[in-house]
PDB file of C-alpha atoms in Angstrom:
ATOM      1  CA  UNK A 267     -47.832  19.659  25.973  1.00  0.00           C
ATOM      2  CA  UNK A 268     -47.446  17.104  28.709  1.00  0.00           C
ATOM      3  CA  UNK A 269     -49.712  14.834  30.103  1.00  0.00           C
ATOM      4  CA  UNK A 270     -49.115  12.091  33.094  1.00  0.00           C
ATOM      5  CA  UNK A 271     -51.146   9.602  34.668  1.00  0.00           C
ATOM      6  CA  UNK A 272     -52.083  10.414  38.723  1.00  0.00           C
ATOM      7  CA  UNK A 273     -49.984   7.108  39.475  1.00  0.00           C
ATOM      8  CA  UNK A 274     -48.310   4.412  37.292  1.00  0.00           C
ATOM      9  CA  UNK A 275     -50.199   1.635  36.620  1.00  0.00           C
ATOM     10  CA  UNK A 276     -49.428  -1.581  39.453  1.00  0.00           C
ATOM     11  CA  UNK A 277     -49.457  -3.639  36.306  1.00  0.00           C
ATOM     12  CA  UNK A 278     -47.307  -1.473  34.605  1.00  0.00           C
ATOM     13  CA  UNK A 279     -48.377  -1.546  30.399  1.00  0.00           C
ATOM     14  CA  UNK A 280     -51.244  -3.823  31.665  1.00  0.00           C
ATOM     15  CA  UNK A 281     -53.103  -5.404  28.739  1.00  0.00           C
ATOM     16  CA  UNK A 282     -51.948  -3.594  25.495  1.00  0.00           C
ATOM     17  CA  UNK A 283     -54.030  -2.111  22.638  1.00  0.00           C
ATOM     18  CA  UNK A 284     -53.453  -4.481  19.428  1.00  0.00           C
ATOM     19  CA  UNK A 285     -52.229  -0.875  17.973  1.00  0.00           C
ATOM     20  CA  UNK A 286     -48.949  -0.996  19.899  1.00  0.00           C
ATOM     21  CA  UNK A 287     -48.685  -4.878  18.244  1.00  0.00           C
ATOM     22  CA  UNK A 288     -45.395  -3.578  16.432  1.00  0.00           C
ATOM     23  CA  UNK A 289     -43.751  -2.555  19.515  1.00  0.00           C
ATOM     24  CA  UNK A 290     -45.399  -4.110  22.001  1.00  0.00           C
ATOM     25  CA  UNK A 291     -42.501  -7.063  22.926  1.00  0.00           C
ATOM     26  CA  UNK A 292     -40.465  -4.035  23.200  1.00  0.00           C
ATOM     27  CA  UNK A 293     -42.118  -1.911  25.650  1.00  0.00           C
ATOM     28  CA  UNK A 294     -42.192  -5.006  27.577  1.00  0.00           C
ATOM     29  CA  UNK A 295     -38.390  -5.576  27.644  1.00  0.00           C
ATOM     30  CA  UNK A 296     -37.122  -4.770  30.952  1.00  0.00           C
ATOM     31  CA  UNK A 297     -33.113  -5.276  29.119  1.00  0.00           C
ATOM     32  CA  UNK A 298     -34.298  -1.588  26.885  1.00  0.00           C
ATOM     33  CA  UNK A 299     -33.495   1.566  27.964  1.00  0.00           C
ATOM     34  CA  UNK A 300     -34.957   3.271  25.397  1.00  0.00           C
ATOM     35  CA  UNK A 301     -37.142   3.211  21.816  1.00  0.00           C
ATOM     36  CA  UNK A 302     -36.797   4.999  19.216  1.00  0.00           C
ATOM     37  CA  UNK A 303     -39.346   5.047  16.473  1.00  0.00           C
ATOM     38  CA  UNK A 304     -38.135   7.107  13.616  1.00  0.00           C
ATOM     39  CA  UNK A 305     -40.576   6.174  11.489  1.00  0.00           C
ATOM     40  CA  UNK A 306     -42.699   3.213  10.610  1.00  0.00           C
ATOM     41  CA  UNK A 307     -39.907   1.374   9.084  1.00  0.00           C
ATOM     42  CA  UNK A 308     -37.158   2.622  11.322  1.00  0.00           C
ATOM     43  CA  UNK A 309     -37.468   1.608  15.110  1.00  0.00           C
ATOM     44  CA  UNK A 310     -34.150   1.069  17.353  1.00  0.00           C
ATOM     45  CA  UNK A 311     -33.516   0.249  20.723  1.00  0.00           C
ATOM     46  CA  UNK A 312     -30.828   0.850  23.257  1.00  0.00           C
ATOM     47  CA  UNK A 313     -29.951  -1.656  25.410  1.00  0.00           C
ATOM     48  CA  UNK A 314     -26.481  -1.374  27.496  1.00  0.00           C
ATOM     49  CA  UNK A 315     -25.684   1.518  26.248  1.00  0.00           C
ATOM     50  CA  UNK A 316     -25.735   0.640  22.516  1.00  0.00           C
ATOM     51  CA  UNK A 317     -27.990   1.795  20.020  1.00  0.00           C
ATOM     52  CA  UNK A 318     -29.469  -0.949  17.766  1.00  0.00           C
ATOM     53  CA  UNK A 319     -31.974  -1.289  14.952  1.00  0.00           C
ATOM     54  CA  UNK A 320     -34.583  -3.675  15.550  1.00  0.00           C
ATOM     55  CA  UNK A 321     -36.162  -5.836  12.739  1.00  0.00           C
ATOM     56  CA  UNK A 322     -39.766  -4.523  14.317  1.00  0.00           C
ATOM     57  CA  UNK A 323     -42.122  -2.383  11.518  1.00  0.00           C
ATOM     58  CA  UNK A 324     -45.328  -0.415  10.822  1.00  0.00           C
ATOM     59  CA  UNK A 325     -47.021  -1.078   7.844  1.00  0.00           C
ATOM     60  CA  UNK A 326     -47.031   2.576   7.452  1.00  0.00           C
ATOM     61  CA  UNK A 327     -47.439   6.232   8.548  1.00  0.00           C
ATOM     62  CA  UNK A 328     -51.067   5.905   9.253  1.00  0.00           C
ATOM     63  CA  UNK A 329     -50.231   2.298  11.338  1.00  0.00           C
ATOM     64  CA  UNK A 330     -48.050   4.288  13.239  1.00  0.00           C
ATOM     65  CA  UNK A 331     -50.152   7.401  13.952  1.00  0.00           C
ATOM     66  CA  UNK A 332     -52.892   4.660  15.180  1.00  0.00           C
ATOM     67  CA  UNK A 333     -50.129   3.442  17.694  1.00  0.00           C
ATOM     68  CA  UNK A 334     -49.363   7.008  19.052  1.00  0.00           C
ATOM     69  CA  UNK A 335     -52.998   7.826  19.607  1.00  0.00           C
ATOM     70  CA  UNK A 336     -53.285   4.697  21.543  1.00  0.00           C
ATOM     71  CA  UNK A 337     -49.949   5.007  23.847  1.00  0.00           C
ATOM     72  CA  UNK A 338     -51.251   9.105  24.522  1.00  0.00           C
ATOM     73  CA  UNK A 339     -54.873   7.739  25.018  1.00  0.00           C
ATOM     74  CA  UNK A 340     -53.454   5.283  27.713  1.00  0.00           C
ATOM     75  CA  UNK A 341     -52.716   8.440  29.871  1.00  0.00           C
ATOM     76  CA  UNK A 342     -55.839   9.753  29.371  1.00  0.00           C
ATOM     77  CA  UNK A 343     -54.751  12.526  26.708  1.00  0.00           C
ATOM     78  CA  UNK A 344     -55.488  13.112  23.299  1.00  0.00           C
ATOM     79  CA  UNK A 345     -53.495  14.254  20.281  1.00  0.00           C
ATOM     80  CA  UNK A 346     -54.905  17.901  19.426  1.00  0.00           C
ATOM     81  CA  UNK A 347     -54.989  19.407  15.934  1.00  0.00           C
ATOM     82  CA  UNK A 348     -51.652  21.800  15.235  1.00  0.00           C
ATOM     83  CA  UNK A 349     -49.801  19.875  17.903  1.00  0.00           C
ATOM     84  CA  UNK A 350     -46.710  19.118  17.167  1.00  0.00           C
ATOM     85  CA  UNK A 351     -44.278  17.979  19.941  1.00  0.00           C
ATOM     86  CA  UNK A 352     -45.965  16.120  23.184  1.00  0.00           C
ATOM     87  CA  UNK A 353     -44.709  14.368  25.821  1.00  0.00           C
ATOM     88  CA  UNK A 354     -46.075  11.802  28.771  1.00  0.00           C
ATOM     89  CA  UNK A 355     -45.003   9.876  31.383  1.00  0.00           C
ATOM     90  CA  UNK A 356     -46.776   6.093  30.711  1.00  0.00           C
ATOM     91  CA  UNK A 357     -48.580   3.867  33.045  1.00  0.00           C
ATOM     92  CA  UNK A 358     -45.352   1.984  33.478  1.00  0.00           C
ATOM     93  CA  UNK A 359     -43.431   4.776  34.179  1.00  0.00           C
ATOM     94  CA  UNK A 360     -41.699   5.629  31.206  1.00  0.00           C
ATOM     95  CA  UNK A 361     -41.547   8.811  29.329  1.00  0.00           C
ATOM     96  CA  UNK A 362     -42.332   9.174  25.707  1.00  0.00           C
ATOM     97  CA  UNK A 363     -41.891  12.305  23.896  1.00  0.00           C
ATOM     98  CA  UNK A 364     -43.712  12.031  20.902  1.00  0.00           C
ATOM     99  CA  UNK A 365     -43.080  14.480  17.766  1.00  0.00           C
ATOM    100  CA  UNK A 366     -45.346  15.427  14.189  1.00  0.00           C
ATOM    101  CA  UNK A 367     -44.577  16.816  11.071  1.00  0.00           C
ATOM    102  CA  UNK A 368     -44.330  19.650  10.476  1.00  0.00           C
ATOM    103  CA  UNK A 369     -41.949  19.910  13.088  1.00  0.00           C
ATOM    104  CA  UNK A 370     -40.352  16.379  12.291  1.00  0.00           C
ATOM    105  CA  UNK A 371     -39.499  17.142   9.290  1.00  0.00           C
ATOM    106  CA  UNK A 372     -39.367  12.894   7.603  1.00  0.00           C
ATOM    107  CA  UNK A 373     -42.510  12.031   9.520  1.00  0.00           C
ATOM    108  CA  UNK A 374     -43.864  11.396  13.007  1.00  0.00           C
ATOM    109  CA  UNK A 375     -40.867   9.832  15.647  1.00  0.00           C
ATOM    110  CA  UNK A 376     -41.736   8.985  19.142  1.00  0.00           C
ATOM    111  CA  UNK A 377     -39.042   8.098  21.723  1.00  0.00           C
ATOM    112  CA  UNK A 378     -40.011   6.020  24.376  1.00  0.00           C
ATOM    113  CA  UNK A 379     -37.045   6.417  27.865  1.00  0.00           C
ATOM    114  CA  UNK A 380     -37.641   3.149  30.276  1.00  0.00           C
ATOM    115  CA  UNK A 381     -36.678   3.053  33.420  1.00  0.00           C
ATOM    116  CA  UNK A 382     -35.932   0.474  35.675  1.00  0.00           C
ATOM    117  CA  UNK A 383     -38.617  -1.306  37.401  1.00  0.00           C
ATOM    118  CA  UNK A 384     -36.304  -2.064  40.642  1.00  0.00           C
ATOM    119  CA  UNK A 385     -34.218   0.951  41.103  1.00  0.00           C
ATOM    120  CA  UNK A 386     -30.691   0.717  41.309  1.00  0.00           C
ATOM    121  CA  UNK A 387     -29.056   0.650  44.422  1.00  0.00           C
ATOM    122  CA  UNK A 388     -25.462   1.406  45.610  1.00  0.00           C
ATOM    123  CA  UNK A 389     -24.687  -2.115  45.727  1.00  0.00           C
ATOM    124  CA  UNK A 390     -26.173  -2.956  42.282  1.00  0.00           C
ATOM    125  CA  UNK A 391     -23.333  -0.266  40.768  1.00  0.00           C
ATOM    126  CA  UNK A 392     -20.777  -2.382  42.658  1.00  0.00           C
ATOM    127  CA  UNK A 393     -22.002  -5.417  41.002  1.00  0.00           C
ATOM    128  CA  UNK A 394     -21.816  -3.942  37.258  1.00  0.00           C
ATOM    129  CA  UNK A 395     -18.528  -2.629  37.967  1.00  0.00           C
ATOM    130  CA  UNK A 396     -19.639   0.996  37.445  1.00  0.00           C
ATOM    131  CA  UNK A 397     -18.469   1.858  40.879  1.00  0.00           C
ATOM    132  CA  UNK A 398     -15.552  -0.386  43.074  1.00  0.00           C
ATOM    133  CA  UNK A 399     -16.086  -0.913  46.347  1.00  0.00           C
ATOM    134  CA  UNK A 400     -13.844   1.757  47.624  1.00  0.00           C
ATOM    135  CA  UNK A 401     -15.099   4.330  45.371  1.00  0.00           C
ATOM    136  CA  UNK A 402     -18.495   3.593  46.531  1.00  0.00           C
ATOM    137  CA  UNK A 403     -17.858   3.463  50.402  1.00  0.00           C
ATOM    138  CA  UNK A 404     -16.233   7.005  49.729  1.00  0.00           C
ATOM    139  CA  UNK A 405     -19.604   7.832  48.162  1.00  0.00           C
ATOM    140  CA  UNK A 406     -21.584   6.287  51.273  1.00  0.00           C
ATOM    141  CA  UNK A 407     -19.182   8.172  53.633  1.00  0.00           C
ATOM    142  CA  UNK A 408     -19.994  11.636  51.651  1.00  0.00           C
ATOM    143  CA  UNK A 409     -24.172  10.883  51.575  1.00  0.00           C
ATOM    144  CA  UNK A 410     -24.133  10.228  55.452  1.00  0.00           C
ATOM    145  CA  UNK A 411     -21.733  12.790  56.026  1.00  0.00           C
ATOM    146  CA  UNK A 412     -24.507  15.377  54.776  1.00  0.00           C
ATOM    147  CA  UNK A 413     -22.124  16.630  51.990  1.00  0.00           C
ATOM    148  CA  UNK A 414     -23.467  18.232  48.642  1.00  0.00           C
ATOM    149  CA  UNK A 415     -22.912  16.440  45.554  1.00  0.00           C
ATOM    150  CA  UNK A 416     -22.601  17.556  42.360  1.00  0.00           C
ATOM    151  CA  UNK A 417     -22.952  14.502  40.055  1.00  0.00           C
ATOM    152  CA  UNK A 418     -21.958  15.106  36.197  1.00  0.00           C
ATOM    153  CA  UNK A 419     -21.610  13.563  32.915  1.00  0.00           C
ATOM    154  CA  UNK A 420     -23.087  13.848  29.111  1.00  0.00           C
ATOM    155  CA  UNK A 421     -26.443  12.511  28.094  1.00  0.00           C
ATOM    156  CA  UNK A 422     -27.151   8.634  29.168  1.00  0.00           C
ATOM    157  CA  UNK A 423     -23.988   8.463  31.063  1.00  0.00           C
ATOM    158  CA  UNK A 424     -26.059   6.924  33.950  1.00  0.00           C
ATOM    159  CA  UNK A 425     -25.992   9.991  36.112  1.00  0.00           C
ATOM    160  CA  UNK A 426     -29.720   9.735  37.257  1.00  0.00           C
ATOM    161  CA  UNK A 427     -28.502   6.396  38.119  1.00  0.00           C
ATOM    162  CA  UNK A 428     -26.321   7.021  40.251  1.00  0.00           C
ATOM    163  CA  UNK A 429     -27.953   9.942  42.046  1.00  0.00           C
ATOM    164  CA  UNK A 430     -30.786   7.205  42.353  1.00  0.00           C
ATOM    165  CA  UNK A 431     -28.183   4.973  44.385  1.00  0.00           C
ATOM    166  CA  UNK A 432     -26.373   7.445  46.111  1.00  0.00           C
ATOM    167  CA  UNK A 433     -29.756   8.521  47.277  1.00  0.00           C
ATOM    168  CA  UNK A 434     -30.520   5.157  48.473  1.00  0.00           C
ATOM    169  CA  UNK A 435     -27.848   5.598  51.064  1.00  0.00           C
ATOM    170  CA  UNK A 436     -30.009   8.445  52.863  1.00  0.00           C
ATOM    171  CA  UNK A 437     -31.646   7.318  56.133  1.00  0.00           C
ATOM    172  CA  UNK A 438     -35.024   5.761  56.170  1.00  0.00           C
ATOM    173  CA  UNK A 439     -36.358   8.828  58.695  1.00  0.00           C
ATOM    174  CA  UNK A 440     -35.078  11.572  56.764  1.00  0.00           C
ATOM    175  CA  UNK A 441     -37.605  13.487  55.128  1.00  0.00           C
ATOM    176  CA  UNK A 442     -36.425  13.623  50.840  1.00  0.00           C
ATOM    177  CA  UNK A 443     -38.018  16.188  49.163  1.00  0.00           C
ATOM    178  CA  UNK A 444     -37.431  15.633  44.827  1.00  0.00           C
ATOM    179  CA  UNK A 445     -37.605  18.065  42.270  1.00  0.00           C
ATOM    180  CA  UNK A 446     -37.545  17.377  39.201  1.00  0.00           C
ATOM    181  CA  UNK A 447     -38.770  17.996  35.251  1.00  0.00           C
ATOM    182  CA  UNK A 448     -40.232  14.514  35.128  1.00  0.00           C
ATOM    183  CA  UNK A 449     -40.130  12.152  37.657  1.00  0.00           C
ATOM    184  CA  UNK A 450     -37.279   9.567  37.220  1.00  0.00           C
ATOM    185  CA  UNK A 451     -36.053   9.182  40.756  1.00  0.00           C
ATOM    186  CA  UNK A 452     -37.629   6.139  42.393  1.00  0.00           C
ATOM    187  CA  UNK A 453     -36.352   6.134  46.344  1.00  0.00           C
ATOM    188  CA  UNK A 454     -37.613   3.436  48.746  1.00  0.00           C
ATOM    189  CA  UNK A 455     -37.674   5.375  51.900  1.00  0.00           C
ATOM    190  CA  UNK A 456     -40.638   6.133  53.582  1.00  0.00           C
ATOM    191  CA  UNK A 457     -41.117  10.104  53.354  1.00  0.00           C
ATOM    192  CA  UNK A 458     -40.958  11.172  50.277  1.00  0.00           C
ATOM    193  CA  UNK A 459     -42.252  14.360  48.870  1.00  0.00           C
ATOM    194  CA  UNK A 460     -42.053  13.853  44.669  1.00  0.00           C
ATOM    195  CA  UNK A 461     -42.121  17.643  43.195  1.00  0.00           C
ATOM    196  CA  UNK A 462     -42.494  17.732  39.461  1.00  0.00           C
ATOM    197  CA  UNK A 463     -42.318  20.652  36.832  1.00  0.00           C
ATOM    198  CA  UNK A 464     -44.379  19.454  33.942  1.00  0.00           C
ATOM    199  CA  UNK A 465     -42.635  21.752  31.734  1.00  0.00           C
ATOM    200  CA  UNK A 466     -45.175  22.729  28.744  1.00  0.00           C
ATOM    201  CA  UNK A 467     -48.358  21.982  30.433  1.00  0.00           C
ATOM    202  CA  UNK A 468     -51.269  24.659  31.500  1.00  0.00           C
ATOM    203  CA  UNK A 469     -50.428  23.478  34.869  1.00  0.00           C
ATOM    204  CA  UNK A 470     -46.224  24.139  34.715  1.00  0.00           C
ATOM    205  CA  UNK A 471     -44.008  25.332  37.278  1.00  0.00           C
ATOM    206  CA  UNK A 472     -40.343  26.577  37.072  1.00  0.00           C
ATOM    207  CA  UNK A 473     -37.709  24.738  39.284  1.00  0.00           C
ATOM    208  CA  UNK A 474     -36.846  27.435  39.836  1.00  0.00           C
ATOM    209  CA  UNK A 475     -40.419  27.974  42.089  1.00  0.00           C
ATOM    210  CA  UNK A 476     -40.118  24.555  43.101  1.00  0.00           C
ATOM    211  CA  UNK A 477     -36.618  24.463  44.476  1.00  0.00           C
ATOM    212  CA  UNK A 478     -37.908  27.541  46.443  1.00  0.00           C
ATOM    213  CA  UNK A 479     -41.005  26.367  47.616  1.00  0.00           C
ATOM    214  CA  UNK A 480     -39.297  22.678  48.408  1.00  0.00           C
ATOM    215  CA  UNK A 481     -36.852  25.028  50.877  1.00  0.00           C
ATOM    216  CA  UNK A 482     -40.278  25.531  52.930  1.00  0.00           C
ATOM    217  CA  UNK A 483     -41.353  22.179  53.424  1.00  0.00           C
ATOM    218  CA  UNK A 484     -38.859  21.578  56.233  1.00  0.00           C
ATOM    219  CA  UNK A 485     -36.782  19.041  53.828  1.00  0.00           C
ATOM    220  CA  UNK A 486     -33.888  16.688  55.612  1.00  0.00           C
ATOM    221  CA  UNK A 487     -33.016  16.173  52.034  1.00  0.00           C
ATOM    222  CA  UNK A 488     -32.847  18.552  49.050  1.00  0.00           C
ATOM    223  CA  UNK A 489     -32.681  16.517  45.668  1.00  0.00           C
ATOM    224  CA  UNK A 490     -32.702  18.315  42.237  1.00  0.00           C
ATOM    225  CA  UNK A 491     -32.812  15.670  39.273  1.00  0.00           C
ATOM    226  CA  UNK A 492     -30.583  18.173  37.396  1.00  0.00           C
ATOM    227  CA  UNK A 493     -29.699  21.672  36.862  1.00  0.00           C
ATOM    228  CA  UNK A 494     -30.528  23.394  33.244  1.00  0.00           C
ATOM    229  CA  UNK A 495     -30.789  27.084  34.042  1.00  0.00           C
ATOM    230  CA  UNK A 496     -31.001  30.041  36.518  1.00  0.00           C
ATOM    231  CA  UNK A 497     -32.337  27.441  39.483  1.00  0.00           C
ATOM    232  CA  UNK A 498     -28.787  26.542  40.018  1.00  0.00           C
ATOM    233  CA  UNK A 499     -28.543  29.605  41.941  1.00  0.00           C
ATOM    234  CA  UNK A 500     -31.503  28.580  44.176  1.00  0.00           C
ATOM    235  CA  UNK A 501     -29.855  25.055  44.568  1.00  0.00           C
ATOM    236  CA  UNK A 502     -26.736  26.793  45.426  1.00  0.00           C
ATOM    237  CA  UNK A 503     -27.868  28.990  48.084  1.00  0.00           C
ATOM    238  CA  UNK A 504     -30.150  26.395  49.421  1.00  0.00           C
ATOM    239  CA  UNK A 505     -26.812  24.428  49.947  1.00  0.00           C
ATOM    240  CA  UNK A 506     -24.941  27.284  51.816  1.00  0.00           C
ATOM    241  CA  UNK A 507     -28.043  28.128  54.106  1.00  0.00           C
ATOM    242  CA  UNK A 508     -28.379  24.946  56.030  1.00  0.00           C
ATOM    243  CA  UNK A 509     -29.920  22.212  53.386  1.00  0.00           C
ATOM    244  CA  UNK A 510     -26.550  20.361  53.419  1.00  0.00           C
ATOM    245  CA  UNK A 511     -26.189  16.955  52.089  1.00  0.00           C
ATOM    246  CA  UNK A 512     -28.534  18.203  48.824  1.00  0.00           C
ATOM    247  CA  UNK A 513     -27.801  16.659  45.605  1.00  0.00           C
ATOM    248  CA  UNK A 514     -28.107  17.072  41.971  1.00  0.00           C
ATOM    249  CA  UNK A 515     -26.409  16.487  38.203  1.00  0.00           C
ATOM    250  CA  UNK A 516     -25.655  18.751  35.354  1.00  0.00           C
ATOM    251  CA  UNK A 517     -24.567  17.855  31.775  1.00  0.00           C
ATOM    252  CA  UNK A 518     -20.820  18.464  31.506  1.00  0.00           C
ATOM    253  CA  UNK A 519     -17.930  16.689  30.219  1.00  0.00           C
ATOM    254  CA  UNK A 520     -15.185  16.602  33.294  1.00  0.00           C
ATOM    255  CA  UNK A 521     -15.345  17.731  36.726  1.00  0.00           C
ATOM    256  CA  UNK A 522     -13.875  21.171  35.779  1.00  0.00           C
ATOM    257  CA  UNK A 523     -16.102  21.907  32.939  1.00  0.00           C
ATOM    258  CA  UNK A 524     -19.545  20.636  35.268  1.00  0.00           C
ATOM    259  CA  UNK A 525     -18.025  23.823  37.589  1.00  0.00           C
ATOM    260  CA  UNK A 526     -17.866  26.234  34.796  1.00  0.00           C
ATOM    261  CA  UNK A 527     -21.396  25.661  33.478  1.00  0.00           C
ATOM    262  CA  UNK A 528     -22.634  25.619  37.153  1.00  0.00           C
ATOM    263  CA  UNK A 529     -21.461  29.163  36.870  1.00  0.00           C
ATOM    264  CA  UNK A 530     -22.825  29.617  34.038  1.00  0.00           C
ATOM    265  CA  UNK A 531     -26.420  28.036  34.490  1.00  0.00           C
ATOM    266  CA  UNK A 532     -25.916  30.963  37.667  1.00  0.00           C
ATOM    267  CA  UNK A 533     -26.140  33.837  35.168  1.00  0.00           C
ATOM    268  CA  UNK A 534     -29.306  32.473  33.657  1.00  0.00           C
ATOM    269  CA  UNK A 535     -31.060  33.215  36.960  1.00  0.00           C
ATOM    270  CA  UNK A 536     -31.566  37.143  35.870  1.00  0.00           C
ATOM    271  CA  UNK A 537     -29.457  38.337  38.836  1.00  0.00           C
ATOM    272  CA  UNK A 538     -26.461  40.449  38.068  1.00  0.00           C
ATOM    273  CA  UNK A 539     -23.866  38.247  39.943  1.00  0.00           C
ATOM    274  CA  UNK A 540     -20.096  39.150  39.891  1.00  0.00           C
ATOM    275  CA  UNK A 541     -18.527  35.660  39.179  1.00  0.00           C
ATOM    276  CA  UNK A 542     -16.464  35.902  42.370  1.00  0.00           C
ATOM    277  CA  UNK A 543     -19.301  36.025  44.187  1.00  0.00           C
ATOM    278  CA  UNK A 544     -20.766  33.111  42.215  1.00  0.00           C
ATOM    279  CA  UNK A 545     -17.596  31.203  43.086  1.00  0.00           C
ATOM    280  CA  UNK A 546     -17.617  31.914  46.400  1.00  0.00           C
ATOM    281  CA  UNK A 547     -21.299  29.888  46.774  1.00  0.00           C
ATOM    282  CA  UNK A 548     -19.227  27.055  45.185  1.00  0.00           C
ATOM    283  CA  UNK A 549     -17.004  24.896  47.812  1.00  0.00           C
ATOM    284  CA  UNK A 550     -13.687  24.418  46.174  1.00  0.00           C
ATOM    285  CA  UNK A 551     -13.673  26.602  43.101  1.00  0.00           C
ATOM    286  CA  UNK A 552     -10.437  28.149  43.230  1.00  0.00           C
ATOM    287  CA  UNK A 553     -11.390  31.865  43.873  1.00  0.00           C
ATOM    288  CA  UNK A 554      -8.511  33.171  42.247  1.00  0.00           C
ATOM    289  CA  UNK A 555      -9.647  32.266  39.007  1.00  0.00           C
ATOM    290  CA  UNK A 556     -10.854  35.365  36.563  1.00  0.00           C
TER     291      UNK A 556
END
C-alpha cells in the first residue's frame, strides 16, 4: 500500500506528535539521508554516505508501533489489519517504507529516505568535488545539446542526484514532463508536469502507461527517474522518435554492464525483440556484438 499527501507540507514535519519524541531530532536533521529503525533499540542513520548507529531508543515494540501509526496518520492513512509492508511519501517530502511482522521477521522496521530540502544543482556537485569543472561543462554541453543520457550506478551512489542537477541545466521555457515511482526529482523551472506511479496503491499505474501517456503531452523534456523493467523499451523508442535530450538512470555497476541490463530490462517489456534490433535502438552499442 502507498499513501501520499496532495502536497508536502510548507512547514515541512511541522509540529511533531510527542510519539515520534525518539526520532524526532532526527527527522529534523537536514545532514541525514536516511533512517533506519530496525527495531526499538536499533535505529541508524546515514549521513555522507556512511551508515551509523545512533544512541536514539524506543522503550519498546509497542512505543514504536505508537510512532508508526503517528508518522502514517500524518499523511492521512491508517495502518490496516493483515498489512504488512506500506509505504508514504511524508509532509516533508520524504519517503518511508514501513514493514510488520510477519513479514519482518525480528519485528516492525521502518526506513525513513530524506531528501534535500534545496535541490542540488550542477554547481553544488562542483563544489563537493563529485563532478570537476570540466566534467561538468561536458555534462552542460550534452543537456543543452538535447542528447539522451543514460545515468548509472548501484544503490545510493547519488544518481538521482545528479539527474536532479543535470536537469537543472534544462531551459526555464522548456516544458519537463517527470515520471517516476515516487517523486524525488525537485526541478525549479517553471513547467513542470510531475507523473507518479504509486506502485501498490488502488490507484497505480505502470511506467510503462505513464512513459506512454507522458509521449502525448507534447513534452520538451522526457525524464524517467529510473528504469526497472519492460518501460525501458518505451523510454527507448521515445528517444529515437523525436523526444531527444530525455534522461534517466538504471542500477548497474560500469558503463558496459548499465548497457547490458538496458537490454535486458528490454525483454521484460513482453515483446519478442531480436537483441540486434534492441541494440540498434541503443546509440553506440557495438552492433556486432552476439
Amino acid at each position: 500500500m502507498i499513501l501520499a499527501p496532495a502536497l508536502p507540507a510548507a512547514d515541512g514535519m511541522g509540529d511533531m506528535p510527542t510519539e515520534l519524541k525518539p526520532i524526532s531530532e532526527l527527522l529534523r536533521d537536514p545532514s541525514l539521508t536516511e533512517i533506519m529503525v530496525n527495531g526499538p533499540d536499533a535505529i541508524y542513520v546515514e549521513r555522507g554516505g556512511r551508515i551509523l548507529l545512533t544512541d536514539r531508543r524506543f522503550e519498546d515494540e509497542n512505543q514504536l508501533m505508537t510512532a508508526i501509526d503517528a508518522l502514517v496518520s500524518s499523511v492521512g492513512g491508517r495502518l490496516k489489519a493483515g498489512e504488512s509492508v506500506l509505504e508514504a511519501r511524508l509532509p516533508d517530502g520524504s519517503r518511508m517504507t514501513v514493514v510488520l511482522p510477519p513479514v519482518a521477521v525480528d519485528g516492525p522496521m521502518v526506513t525513513i529516505r530524506r531528501f534535500s530540502a534545496t535541490p542540488y544543482e550542477i554547481g553544488d556537485l562542483i563544489r563537493f568535488g563529485t563532478l570537476s569543472v570540466e566534467a561538468a561543462a561536458f555534462l552542460q554541453a550534452c543537456v543543452r545539446a538535447r542528447v539522451n543520457l543514460l545515468i548509472s550506478g548501484g544503490s545510493s551512489s547519488g544518481k538521482t542526484t545528479l539527474l536532479n542537477g543535470l536537469a537543472s541545466c534544462i531551459a526555464g521555457d522548456e516544458r519537463i514532463v517527470t515520471i517516476e515511482e515516487a517523486a524525488e526529482l525537485r526541478l525549479q523551472q517553471d513547467h513542470i508536469c510531475r507523473l507518479e506511479s504509486l506502485p501498490g496503491s488502488e490507484r497505480a499505474v505502470s511506467l510503462r502507461q505513464l512513459v506512454r501517456h507522458a509521449v502525448r503531452m507534447r513534452p520538451d523534456r522526457l525524464i524517467v527517474g529510473e528504469v526497472r523493467g519492460g518501460e525501458a523499451l518505451d523510454m527507448l523508442q521515445a528517444m529515437n522518435t523525436g523526444h531527444e535530450g530525455a534522461m534517466t538512470t538504471i542500477h548497474a555497476n560500469s558503463p558496459r554492464d548499465a548497457l547490458a541490463r538496458l537490454e535486458t530490462l528490454v525483454l521484460m517489456a513482453g515483446i519478442e525483440l531480436p537483441v540486434r534490433a534492441i541494440r540498434q535502438q541503443i546509440p553506440g552499442r557495438d552492433r556486432r556484438q552476439g
